[in-house]
Amino acid sequence: MSTTERATRDGDAGARIAERIREQILRGHYPPGTRIRQVDVAEQFGASRVPAREALRILEHDGLVRLVANTGAWVSTLTLAECDEIYRMREALEPLLLSYSAPALEAADIERLGALATEMAATDDVDRFLELDREFHLGSYAGAQTSQLGELVVKLWNTTQPYRRAYTRSIGGDARRIVHDEHHLIVSSLADGDIEDAGRVLAGHIRRTRRQLSRHPELFESITAR
Amino acid sequence: MSTTERATRDGDAGARIAERIREQILRGHYPPGTRIRQVDVAEQFGASRVPAREALRILEHDGLVRLVANTGAWVSTLTLAECDEIYRMREALEPLLLSYSAPALEAADIERLGALATEMAATDDVDRFLELDREFHLGSYAGAQTSQLGELVVKLWNTTQPYRRAYTRSIGGDARRIVHDEHHLIVSSLADGDIEDAGRVLAGHIRRTRRQLSRHPELFESITAR
DNA sequence: CGTGGTGTAATTGCATCCAATCAACGTTCT
DNA sequence: AGAACGTTGATTGGATGCAATTACACCACG
């Protein structure tokens, strides 16, 4: 069929399927609360239900899907409190991750981060902004050689992605300018080699976003209904 | 059989099996590097290999087991760098978790923490110490109503457990006394309602342990050989 | 008219069976 | 004799089929 795929049979179909579903969730094709059936997943990827279940379990541990025994799987929904918690975790962890990454960043890398910040400030398309924002921050962590921290931060970004999209749509141009200023500040500190200061600005950046987000409880009530 | 068990068929055998294996790993029955075969797991729990595989995948995401496609599963091994990374994460996260928990702790809870700290200082048995230490710290987080942070901290404790055991055996009485002093300091700050100070002491506690640990690379080399 | 109970359909969970892959051993060629 | 190669055994990965559980709709009853 046109939408079905053929597994290349390299021994880990579950992980590959999970990867594809993850992309679809992050792109907003499956909004929070959507039910995901094993049969549909299996059929879509031309596999049996066994790897489909494994994929769902992987996504559950990624925090993108909620599994209930004997019942089914749904795309995760977040309450405001849960989202707030994740942002507090990010505020604590991302400066640490940046301290792992910064020493390994070359001048060219930092230049590219600056270009991303500039391009981000110029665009008006929400989806494009989200893409660039993710590329900017995760790009600033590209030098980190960590075994767990890097993956964890990506996971935290992923679980909050749908709400970041809704939030970005709702904020005005003024709050956005502050965001862009902070991005450029981070780039400057990195260029100066002042890792500690870059971490401080980054923590403030995340903290401010969290406080802004807490003023928009309607983003969560609307979705959490299920 | 005598050692085999009967699943109560409540719809999530994989999770239950994973729980049992997790306990066994944490108790040191399966040291890092030990191979775990699906057939053995299935047989031990009177189940088929399907839930056994699910259990292993759960443990993989817990960081307790390393899975290689088409090859097998081994109890995770940590390098010194990885262990150091985890301690840095704990240093950033556990004060945050404590700030979630502390307001909900009753006077009786804090009293019990003090009793644990005292008992811990009195014992000479390593396994008993580890048990009490875990009960003390995780007990101080019992008031936290978090969705991810609590579980993550437990996961970080679990993955480093075998090395904490080896490390505890190696340190002398002097370093131990500092540990116990810090425990009592945390209890005092909590009793005073000074959450911020409790967090500071806790961060220092974890930080000191990390620095001590980095002076014992032999704990990792001996195991990592596989 | 609303509420509780029951039966059926749909979906998940687990066991069994077969295929694919990897590791180890013995063999053969240089 | 040493190293590369092919073969065999063991182990994991995936597909199918059946049992158990749950959800939903319909009906009876208060």
Short mmCIF file of N, CA, C and O (backbone and C1' of nucleotides) in Angstrom, two decimals, chain D residues 3-30:
data_model
loop_
_atom_site.label_atom_id
_atom_site.label_comp_id
_atom_site.label_asym_id
_atom_site.label_seq_id
_atom_site.Cartn_x
_atom_site.Cartn_y
_atom_site.Cartn_z
P DA D 3 47.88 -15.31 13.82
"O5'" DA D 3 46.90 -15.14 12.57
"C5'" DA D 3 47.46 -14.95 11.28
"C4'" DA D 3 46.44 -15.33 10.22
"C3'" DA D 3 45.04 -14.75 10.47
"O3'" DA D 3 44.53 -14.23 9.26
"C1'" DA D 3 44.91 -17.08 10.16
P DA D 4 43.42 -13.06 9.25
"O5'" DA D 4 42.38 -13.58 8.17
"C5'" DA D 4 42.85 -14.04 6.91
"C4'" DA D 4 41.96 -15.16 6.40
"C3'" DA D 4 40.46 -14.83 6.39
"O3'" DA D 4 39.94 -15.02 5.09
"C1'" DA D 4 40.85 -16.94 7.42
P DC D 5 38.45 -14.52 4.72
"O5'" DC D 5 37.64 -15.88 4.67
"C5'" DC D 5 38.17 -16.99 3.95
"C4'" DC D 5 37.44 -18.26 4.34
"C3'" DC D 5 35.93 -18.11 4.37
"O3'" DC D 5 35.34 -18.94 3.38
"C1'" DC D 5 36.74 -19.30 6.28
P DG D 6 33.77 -18.71 2.98
"O5'" DG D 6 33.11 -20.01 3.62
"C5'" DG D 6 33.59 -21.29 3.23
"C4'" DG D 6 33.11 -22.35 4.22
"C3'" DG D 6 31.59 -22.45 4.38
"O3'" DG D 6 31.20 -23.81 4.34
"C1'" DG D 6 32.58 -22.10 6.50
P DT D 7 29.66 -24.24 4.21
"O5'" DT D 7 29.36 -24.90 5.63
"C5'" DT D 7 30.28 -25.87 6.15
"C4'" DT D 7 29.97 -26.14 7.62
"C3'" DT D 7 28.49 -26.32 7.95
"O3'" DT D 7 28.31 -27.50 8.73
"C1'" DT D 7 29.43 -24.71 9.39
P DT D 8 26.84 -28.16 8.90
"O5'" DT D 8 26.63 -28.07 10.49
"C5'" DT D 8 27.67 -28.52 11.37
"C4'" DT D 8 27.46 -27.95 12.75
"C3'" DT D 8 26.05 -28.09 13.32
"O3'" DT D 8 26.12 -28.57 14.66
"C1'" DT D 8 26.71 -25.84 13.45
P DG D 9 24.79 -29.22 15.34
"O5'" DG D 9 24.59 -28.30 16.63
"C5'" DG D 9 25.67 -28.13 17.54
"C4'" DG D 9 25.46 -26.86 18.36
"C3'" DG D 9 24.13 -26.78 19.09
"O3'" DG D 9 24.37 -26.43 20.45
"C1'" DG D 9 24.44 -24.82 17.78
P DA D 10 23.15 -26.55 21.52
"O5'" DA D 10 22.97 -25.02 21.92
"C5'" DA D 10 24.13 -24.20 22.12
"C4'" DA D 10 23.75 -22.73 22.08
"C3'" DA D 10 22.49 -22.38 22.87
"O3'" DA D 10 22.75 -21.22 23.64
"C1'" DA D 10 22.30 -21.56 20.67
P DT D 11 21.74 -20.79 24.83
"O5'" DT D 11 21.13 -19.42 24.28
"C5'" DT D 11 22.00 -18.41 23.78
"C4'" DT D 11 21.20 -17.39 22.99
"C3'" DT D 11 19.85 -17.01 23.60
"O3'" DT D 11 19.83 -15.64 23.89
"C1'" DT D 11 19.66 -17.42 21.27
P DT D 12 18.58 -14.92 24.60
"O5'" DT D 12 18.09 -13.88 23.50
"C5'" DT D 12 19.06 -13.10 22.79
"C4'" DT D 12 18.51 -12.71 21.43
"C3'" DT D 12 17.21 -11.90 21.48
"O3'" DT D 12 17.34 -10.72 20.71
"C1'" DT D 12 17.00 -13.70 19.97
P DG D 13 16.13 -9.68 20.65
"O5'" DG D 13 15.36 -10.08 19.31
"C5'" DG D 13 15.97 -9.82 18.05
"C4'" DG D 13 14.96 -9.96 16.94
"C3'" DG D 13 13.64 -9.22 17.18
"O3'" DG D 13 13.24 -8.58 15.97
"C1'" DG D 13 13.21 -11.53 16.87
P DG D 14 11.86 -7.79 15.93
"O5'" DG D 14 10.86 -8.87 15.31
"C5'" DG D 14 11.13 -9.39 14.02
"C4'" DG D 14 10.01 -10.33 13.59
"C3'" DG D 14 8.60 -9.74 13.67
"O3'" DG D 14 7.92 -10.04 12.45
"C1'" DG D 14 8.69 -11.77 14.86
P DA D 15 6.48 -9.45 12.17
"O5'" DA D 15 5.59 -10.76 12.11
"C5'" DA D 15 5.96 -11.81 11.22
"C4'" DA D 15 5.00 -12.99 11.34
"C3'" DA D 15 3.51 -12.62 11.35
"O3'" DA D 15 2.79 -13.50 10.51
"C1'" DA D 15 4.06 -13.84 13.32
P DT D 16 1.27 -13.22 10.18
"O5'" DT D 16 0.49 -14.33 11.03
"C5'" DT D 16 0.92 -15.68 10.94
"C4'" DT D 16 0.35 -16.50 12.08
"C3'" DT D 16 -1.17 -16.35 12.31
"O3'" DT D 16 -1.77 -17.63 12.19
"C1'" DT D 16 0.01 -16.20 14.36
P DG D 17 -3.39 -17.75 12.17
"O5'" DG D 17 -3.75 -18.24 13.65
"C5'" DG D 17 -3.13 -19.40 14.16
"C4'" DG D 17 -3.49 -19.60 15.63
"C3'" DG D 17 -4.98 -19.45 15.95
"O3'" DG D 17 -5.37 -20.49 16.84
"C1'" DG D 17 -3.72 -17.95 17.29
P DC D 18 -6.94 -20.76 17.10
"O5'" DC D 18 -7.08 -20.54 18.67
"C5'" DC D 18 -6.16 -21.18 19.55
"C4'" DC D 18 -6.12 -20.45 20.89
"C3'" DC D 18 -7.48 -20.23 21.55
"O3'" DC D 18 -7.40 -20.60 22.91
"C1'" DC D 18 -6.29 -18.21 21.48
P DA D 19 -8.77 -20.91 23.73
"O5'" DA D 19 -8.59 -20.03 25.05
"C5'" DA D 19 -7.38 -20.12 25.78
"C4'" DA D 19 -7.20 -18.88 26.65
"C3'" DA D 19 -8.42 -18.50 27.49
"O3'" DA D 19 -8.00 -18.15 28.79
"C1'" DA D 19 -7.79 -16.66 26.15
P DA D 20 -9.09 -17.99 29.97
"O5'" DA D 20 -8.95 -16.46 30.34
"C5'" DA D 20 -7.65 -15.89 30.45
"C4'" DA D 20 -7.75 -14.38 30.51
"C3'" DA D 20 -8.90 -13.84 31.35
"O3'" DA D 20 -8.43 -12.80 32.18
"C1'" DA D 20 -8.99 -12.91 29.19
P DT D 21 -9.31 -12.30 33.43
"O5'" DT D 21 -9.42 -10.73 33.20
"C5'" DT D 21 -8.34 -10.04 32.58
"C4'" DT D 21 -8.85 -8.89 31.73
"C3'" DT D 21 -9.96 -8.06 32.39
"O3'" DT D 21 -9.46 -6.78 32.68
"C1'" DT D 21 -10.37 -8.46 30.07
P DT D 22 -10.36 -5.74 33.53
"O5'" DT D 22 -10.90 -4.74 32.41
"C5'" DT D 22 -9.99 -4.20 31.47
"C4'" DT D 22 -10.74 -3.64 30.28
"C3'" DT D 22 -11.84 -2.64 30.63
"O3'" DT D 22 -11.57 -1.40 30.00
"C1'" DT D 22 -12.62 -4.24 29.06
P DA D 23 -12.34 -0.07 30.44
"O5'" DA D 23 -13.28 0.20 29.18
"C5'" DA D 23 -12.71 0.28 27.90
"C4'" DA D 23 -13.77 0.23 26.81
"C3'" DA D 23 -14.91 1.23 26.99
"O3'" DA D 23 -15.21 1.82 25.73
"C1'" DA D 23 -15.79 -0.95 26.81
P DC D 24 -16.06 3.18 25.72
"O5'" DC D 24 -17.41 2.73 24.99
"C5'" DC D 24 -17.33 1.96 23.80
"C4'" DC D 24 -18.64 1.27 23.54
"C3'" DC D 24 -19.88 2.16 23.74
"O3'" DC D 24 -20.66 2.13 22.57
"C1'" DC D 24 -20.14 0.09 24.86
P DA D 25 -21.80 3.26 22.32
"O5'" DA D 25 -23.09 2.37 22.06
"C5'" DA D 25 -22.96 1.17 21.29
"C4'" DA D 25 -24.01 0.16 21.72
"C3'" DA D 25 -25.42 0.74 21.85
"O3'" DA D 25 -26.33 -0.09 21.14
"C1'" DA D 25 -24.82 -0.43 23.83
P DC D 26 -27.78 0.45 20.70
"O5'" DC D 26 -28.78 -0.56 21.40
"C5'" DC D 26 -28.46 -1.96 21.42
"C4'" DC D 26 -29.04 -2.60 22.66
"C3'" DC D 26 -30.49 -2.20 22.96
"O3'" DC D 26 -31.31 -3.35 22.82
"C1'" DC D 26 -29.15 -2.17 24.93
P DC D 27 -32.91 -3.21 22.83
"O5'" DC D 27 -33.28 -3.70 24.30
"C5'" DC D 27 -32.71 -4.91 24.81
"C4'" DC D 27 -32.88 -4.98 26.31
"C3'" DC D 27 -34.29 -4.66 26.82
"O3'" DC D 27 -34.79 -5.77 27.57
"C1'" DC D 27 -32.66 -3.48 28.08
P DA D 28 -36.37 -5.88 27.91
"O5'" DA D 28 -36.35 -5.80 29.50
"C5'" DA D 28 -35.51 -6.69 30.24
"C4'" DA D 28 -35.24 -6.13 31.62
"C3'" DA D 28 -36.48 -5.84 32.45
"O3'" DA D 28 -36.36 -6.43 33.74
"C1'" DA D 28 -35.09 -3.93 32.38
P DC D 29 -37.59 -6.63 34.72
"O5'" DC D 29 -37.37 -5.46 35.78
"C5'" DC D 29 -36.13 -5.35 36.46
"C4'" DC D 29 -36.00 -3.97 37.09
"C3'" DC D 29 -37.24 -3.52 37.86
"O3'" DC D 29 -36.91 -3.40 39.24
"C1'" DC D 29 -36.34 -1.76 36.52
P DG D 30 -38.02 -3.16 40.38
"O5'" DG D 30 -37.69 -1.70 40.91
"C5'" DG D 30 -36.40 -1.40 41.44
"C4'" DG D 30 -36.16 0.10 41.41
"C3'" DG D 30 -37.15 0.92 42.24
"O3'" DG D 30 -36.44 1.87 43.00
"C1'" DG D 30 -37.10 1.75 40.03
#
